XYZ file of C-alpha atoms in Angstrom:
369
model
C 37.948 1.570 -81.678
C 36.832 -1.269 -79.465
C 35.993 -0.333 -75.717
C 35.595 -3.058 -73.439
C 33.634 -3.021 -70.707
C 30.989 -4.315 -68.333
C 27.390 -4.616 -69.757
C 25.863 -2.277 -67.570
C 29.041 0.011 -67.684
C 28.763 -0.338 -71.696
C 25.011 1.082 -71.303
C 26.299 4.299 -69.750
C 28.929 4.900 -71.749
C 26.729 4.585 -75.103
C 24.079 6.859 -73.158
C 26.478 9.338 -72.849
C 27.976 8.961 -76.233
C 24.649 9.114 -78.069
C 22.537 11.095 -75.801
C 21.260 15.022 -76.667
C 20.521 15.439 -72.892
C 20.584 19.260 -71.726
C 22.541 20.187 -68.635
C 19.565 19.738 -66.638
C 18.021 16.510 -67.740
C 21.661 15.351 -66.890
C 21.518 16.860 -63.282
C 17.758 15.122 -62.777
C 19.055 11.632 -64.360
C 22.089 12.011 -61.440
C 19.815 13.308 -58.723
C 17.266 10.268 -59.123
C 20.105 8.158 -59.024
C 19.085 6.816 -62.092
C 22.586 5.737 -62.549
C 23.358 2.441 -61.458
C 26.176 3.233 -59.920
C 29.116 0.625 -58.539
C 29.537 -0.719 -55.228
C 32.479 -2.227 -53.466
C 30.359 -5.035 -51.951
C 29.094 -5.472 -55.918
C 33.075 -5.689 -57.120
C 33.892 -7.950 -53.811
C 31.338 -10.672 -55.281
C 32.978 -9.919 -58.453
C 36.041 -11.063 -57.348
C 35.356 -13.831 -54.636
C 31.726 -15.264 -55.893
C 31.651 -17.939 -53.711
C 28.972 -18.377 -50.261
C 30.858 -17.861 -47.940
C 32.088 -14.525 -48.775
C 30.771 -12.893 -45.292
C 32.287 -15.618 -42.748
C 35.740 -16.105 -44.262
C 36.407 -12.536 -44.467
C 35.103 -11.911 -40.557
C 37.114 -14.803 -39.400
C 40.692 -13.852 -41.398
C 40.290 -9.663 -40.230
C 39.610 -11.204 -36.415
C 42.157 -13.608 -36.871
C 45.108 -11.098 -38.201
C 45.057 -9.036 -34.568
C 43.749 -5.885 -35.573
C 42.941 -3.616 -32.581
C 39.347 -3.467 -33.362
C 36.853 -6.553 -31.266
C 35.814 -9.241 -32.809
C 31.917 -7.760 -33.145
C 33.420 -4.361 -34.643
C 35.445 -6.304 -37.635
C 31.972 -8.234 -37.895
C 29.860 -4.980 -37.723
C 32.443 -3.512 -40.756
C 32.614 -6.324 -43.106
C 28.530 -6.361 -42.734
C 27.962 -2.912 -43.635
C 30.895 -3.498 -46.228
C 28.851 -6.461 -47.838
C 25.730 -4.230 -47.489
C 26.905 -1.054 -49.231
C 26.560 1.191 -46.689
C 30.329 2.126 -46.895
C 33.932 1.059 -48.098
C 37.415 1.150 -46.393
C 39.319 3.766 -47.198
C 42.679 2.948 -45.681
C 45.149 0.778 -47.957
C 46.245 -1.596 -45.242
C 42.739 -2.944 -44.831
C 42.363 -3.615 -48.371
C 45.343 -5.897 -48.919
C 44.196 -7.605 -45.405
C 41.070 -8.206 -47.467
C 43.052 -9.508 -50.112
C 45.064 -12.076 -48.541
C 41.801 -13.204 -46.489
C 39.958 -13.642 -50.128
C 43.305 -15.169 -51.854
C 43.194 -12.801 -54.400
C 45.439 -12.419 -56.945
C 47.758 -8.782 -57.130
C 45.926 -7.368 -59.989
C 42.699 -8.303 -58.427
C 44.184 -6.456 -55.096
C 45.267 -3.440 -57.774
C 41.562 -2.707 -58.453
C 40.687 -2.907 -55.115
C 43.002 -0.328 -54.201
C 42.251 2.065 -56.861
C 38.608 1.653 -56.194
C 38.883 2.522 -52.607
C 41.651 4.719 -52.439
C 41.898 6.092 -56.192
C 45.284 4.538 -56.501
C 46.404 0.923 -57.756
C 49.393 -1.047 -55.861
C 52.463 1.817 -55.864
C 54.614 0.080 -56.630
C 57.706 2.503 -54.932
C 55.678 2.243 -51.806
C 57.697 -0.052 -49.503
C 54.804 -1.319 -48.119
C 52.873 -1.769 -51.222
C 55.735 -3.607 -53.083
C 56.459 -5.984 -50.154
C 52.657 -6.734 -49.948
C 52.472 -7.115 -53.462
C 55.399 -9.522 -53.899
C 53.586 -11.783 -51.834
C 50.283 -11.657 -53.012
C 52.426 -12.868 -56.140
C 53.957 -15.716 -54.805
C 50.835 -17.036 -52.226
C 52.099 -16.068 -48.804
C 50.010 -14.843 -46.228
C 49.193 -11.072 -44.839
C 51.179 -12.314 -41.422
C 53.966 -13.283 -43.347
C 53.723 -10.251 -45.526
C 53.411 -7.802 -41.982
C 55.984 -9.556 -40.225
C 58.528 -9.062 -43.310
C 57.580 -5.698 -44.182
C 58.307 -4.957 -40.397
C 61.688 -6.470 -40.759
C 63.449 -4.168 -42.870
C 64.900 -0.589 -42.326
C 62.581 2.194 -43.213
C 62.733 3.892 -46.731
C 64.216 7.595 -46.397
C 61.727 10.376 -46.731
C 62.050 11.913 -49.800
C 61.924 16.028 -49.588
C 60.801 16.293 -53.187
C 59.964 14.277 -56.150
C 63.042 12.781 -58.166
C 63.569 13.870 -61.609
C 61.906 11.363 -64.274
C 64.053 12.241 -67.397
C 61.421 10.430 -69.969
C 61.419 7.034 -67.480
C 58.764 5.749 -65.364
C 60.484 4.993 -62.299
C 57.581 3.047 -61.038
C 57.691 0.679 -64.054
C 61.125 0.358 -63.179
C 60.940 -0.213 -60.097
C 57.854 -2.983 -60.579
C 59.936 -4.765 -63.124
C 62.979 -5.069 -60.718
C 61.391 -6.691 -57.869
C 59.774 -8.960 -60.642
C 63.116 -10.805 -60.953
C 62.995 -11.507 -56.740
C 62.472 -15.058 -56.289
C 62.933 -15.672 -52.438
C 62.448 -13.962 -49.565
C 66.485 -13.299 -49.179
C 66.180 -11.904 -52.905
C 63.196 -9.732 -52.286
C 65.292 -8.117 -48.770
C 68.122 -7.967 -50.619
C 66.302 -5.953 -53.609
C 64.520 -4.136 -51.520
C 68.030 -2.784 -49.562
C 69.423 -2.131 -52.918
C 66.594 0.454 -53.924
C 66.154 2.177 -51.314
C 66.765 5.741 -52.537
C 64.000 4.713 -55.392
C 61.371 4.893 -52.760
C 59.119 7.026 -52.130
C 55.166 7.700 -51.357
C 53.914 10.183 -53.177
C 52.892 9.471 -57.154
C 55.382 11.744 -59.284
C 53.803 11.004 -63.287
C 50.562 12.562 -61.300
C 52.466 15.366 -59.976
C 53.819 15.917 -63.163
C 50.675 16.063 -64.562
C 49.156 18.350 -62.543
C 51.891 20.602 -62.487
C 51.683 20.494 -66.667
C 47.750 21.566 -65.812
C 48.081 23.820 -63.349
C 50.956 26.121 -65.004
C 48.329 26.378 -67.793
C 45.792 27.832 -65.180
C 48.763 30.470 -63.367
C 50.428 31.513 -66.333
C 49.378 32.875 -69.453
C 50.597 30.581 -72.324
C 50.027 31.308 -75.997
C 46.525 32.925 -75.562
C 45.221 30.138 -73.835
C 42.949 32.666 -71.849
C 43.764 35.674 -73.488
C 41.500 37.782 -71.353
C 44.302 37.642 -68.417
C 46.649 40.263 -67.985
C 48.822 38.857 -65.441
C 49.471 35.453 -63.154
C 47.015 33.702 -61.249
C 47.318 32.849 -57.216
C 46.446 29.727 -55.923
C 43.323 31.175 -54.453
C 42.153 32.368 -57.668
C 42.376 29.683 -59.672
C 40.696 27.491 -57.106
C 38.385 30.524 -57.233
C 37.882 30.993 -61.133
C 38.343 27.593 -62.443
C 37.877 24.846 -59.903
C 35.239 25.618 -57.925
C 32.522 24.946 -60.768
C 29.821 26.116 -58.611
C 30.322 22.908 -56.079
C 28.442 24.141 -52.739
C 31.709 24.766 -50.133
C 29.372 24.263 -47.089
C 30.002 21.151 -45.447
C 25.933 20.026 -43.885
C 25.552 17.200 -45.882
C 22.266 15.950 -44.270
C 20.403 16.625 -46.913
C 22.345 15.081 -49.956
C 21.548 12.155 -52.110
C 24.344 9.089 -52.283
C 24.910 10.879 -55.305
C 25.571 14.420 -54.758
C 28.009 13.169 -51.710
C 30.382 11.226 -54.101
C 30.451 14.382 -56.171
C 31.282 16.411 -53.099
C 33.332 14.256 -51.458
C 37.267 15.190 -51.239
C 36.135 18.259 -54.150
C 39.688 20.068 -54.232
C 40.534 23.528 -52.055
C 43.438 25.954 -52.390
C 44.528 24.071 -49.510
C 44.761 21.285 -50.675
C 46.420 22.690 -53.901
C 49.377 24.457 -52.049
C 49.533 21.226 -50.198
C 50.512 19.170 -53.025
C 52.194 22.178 -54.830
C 54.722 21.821 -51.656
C 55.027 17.787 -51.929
C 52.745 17.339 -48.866
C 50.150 15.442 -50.288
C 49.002 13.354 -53.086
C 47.328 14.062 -56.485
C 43.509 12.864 -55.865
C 42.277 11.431 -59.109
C 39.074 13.889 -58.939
C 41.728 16.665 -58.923
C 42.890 15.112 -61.840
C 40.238 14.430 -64.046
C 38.781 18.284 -63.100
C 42.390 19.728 -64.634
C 41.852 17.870 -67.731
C 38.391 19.041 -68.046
C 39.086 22.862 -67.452
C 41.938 22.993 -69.722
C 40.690 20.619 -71.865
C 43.694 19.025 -71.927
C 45.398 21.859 -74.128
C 48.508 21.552 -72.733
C 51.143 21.647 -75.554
C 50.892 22.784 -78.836
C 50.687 18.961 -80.832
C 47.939 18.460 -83.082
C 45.089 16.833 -81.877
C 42.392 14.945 -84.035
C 39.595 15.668 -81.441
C 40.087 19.100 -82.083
C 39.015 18.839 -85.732
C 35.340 19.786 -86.820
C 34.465 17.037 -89.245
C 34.814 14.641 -86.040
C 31.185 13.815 -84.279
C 30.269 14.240 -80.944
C 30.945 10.158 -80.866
C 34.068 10.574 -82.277
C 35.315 13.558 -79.577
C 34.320 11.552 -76.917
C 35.850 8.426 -78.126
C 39.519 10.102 -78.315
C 39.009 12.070 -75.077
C 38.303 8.577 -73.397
C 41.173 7.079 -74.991
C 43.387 10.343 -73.782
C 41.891 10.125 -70.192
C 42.760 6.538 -69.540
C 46.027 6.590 -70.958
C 46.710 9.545 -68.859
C 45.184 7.587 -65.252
C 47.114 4.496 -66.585
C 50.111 6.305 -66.411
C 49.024 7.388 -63.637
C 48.803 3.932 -61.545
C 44.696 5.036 -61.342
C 41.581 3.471 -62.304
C 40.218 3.782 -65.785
C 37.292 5.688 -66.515
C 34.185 4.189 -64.874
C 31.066 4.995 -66.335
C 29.023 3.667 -63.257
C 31.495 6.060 -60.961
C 29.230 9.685 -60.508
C 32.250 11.563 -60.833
C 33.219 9.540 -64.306
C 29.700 9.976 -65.907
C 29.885 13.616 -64.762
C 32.912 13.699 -66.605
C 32.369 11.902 -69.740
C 29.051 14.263 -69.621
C 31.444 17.202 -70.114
C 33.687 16.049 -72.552
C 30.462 15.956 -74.725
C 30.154 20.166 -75.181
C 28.933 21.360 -78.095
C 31.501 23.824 -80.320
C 29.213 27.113 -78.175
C 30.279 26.124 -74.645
C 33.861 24.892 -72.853
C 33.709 21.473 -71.353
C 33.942 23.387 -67.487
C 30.705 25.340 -68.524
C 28.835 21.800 -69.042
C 29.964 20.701 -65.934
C 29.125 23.713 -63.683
C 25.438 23.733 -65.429
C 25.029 20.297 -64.170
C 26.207 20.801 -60.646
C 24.194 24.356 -60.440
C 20.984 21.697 -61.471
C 22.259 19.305 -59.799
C 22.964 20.944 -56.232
C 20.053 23.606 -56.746
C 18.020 22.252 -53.360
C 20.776 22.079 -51.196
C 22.597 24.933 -51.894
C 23.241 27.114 -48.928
């Protein structure tokens, strides 16, 4: 299998895939931050490596009208370009991609890097914004337009998907709109297609989490009878993770791990169509169940296969499964990734969730309340 990545994201994932580290060493090698981890001012360059990065993304945010004075959008697009933080709502990333030019799937990774979700493609902003990204017009022209049409109904729950990806679908149709006329005149004609939320995550999670309420085939055969919400937040999710919220003391590292860490809140939340499947919620599902969902034969599961091998397949797995997903890929160089990918390494004596909470217990040992 051929992986391709970055250089420096190619070093982590053959430390991890190589490595005898214990729980602890792990925990220490995240705590000294030791991990070179990415930035969105780093993926910016990336994507817009010219000089005068700084002054042509000022001068397009003041120029679009934002509500914000001119020395605040300066202030944010300087501690952007610094690191010190990233935006984290979706309409500010495509205005930075207009200002830079960039291309939709340059936009995509943006998005997914910011807001752990690519362009959605039956979001009626997203697809109006990303239509003309496509086809070179500009963010006003792109605002004025989206403005222009009649809102999208609310959807009370999430359509059936009957083995199709209505997202796909719906991608591929506006794909054939040429003009402006053509795009409104899609866009009126789908209308009942639209709708926020992700469903192929939902659907996920709700494959996941019926494994964690209900009993099925012995999958914990020490429960008697169905788990709440509260106690499988309680029993499997947690993982340790400190639930006070003083931060002051954390490292940049222990705050991305901490940061948006699911709640039975939050579960019932998105159990009732409210919110949003977060990617970390996600990736913790698969790592809990182990992504024993079903009963198909899987290779990783076999004992001849190395350590290599396991976490080879489970990568392959993962990112199919985010891909699907309209998420990012597996990041080695993302703390919550290499936490991960750490985890998917267990040994044949321990469950992929008991690697993880060791590290975190390490990991959060000085700052635990």
């Amino acid at each position: 299998m051929e992986i391709h990545l970055t250089t420096r994201a190619a070093a982590e994932y053959d430390r991890l895939s190589s490595c005898a580290m214990t729980p602890e060493l792990a925990a220490e090698y995240l705590r000294g931050d030791c991990i070179e981890l990415r930035t969105f001012a780093e993926t910016l360059r990336e994507q817009y490596p010219r000089p005068d990065l700084r002054t042509r993304l000022t001068s397009c945010l003041q120029a679009y009208g934002t509500s914000a004075a001119p020395a605040s959008v300066a202030r944010k697009v300087q501690n952007w370009l610094e690191g010190r933080n990233q935006p984290t709502h979706r309409e500010d990333v495509f205005q930075i991609a207009f200002a830079l030019g960039l291309t939709e799937s340059q936009a995509g990774l943006l998005l997914g890097q910011c807001t752990e979700y690519g362009i959605h493609y039956r979001d009626p902003r997203d697809v109006i914004y990303a239509w003309f990204l496509r086809s070179g017009g500009s963010y006003e022209e792109a605002r004025a337009f989206y403005r222009s049409l009649p809102p999208a109904p609310r959807l009370k729950e999430y359509p059936a998907v009957n083995g199709t990806h209505i997202t796909r679908e719906l991608q591929s149709v506006f794909l054939t709109a040429h003009t402006q006329e053509e795009l409104r005149q899609t866009y009126l004609d789908n209308l009942d297609k639209f709708g926020q939320l992700h469903v192929r995550a939902y659907r996920y999670f709700e494959k996941y989490m019926k494994q964690l309420t209900h009993p099925d085939n012995g999958w914990d055969a020490a429960r008697e009878q169905d788990y709440s919400i509260e106690k499988v937040m309680e029993q499997y999710l947690s993982l340790h993770m400190p639930s006070g919220r003083n931060r002051t003391r954390y490292s940049v590292t222990q705050k991305l791990l901490k940061r948006n860490w699911p709640n039975a809140t939050a579960l019932k939340n998105i159990r009732a169509h409210q919110e949003d499947v977060p990617r970390k919620l996600l990736l913790l599902l698969y790592v809990i169940t182990e992504n024993v969902v079903d009963t198909e034969y899987s290779e990783s599961d076999e004992d001849y296969l190395s350590l290599q091998d396991r976490l080879e397949d489970h990568w392959w797995v993962l990112n199919a499964i985010l891909t699907d997903c309209g998420m990012p890929t597996l990041d080695p160089r993302n703390a919550t990734d290499w936490l991960v990918l750490y985890s998917l390494t267990a040994g044949e004596d321990e469950s992929m969730s008991e690697r993880m909470t060791q590290v975190i217990d390490h990991l959060f040992a000085d700052v635990k309340e």
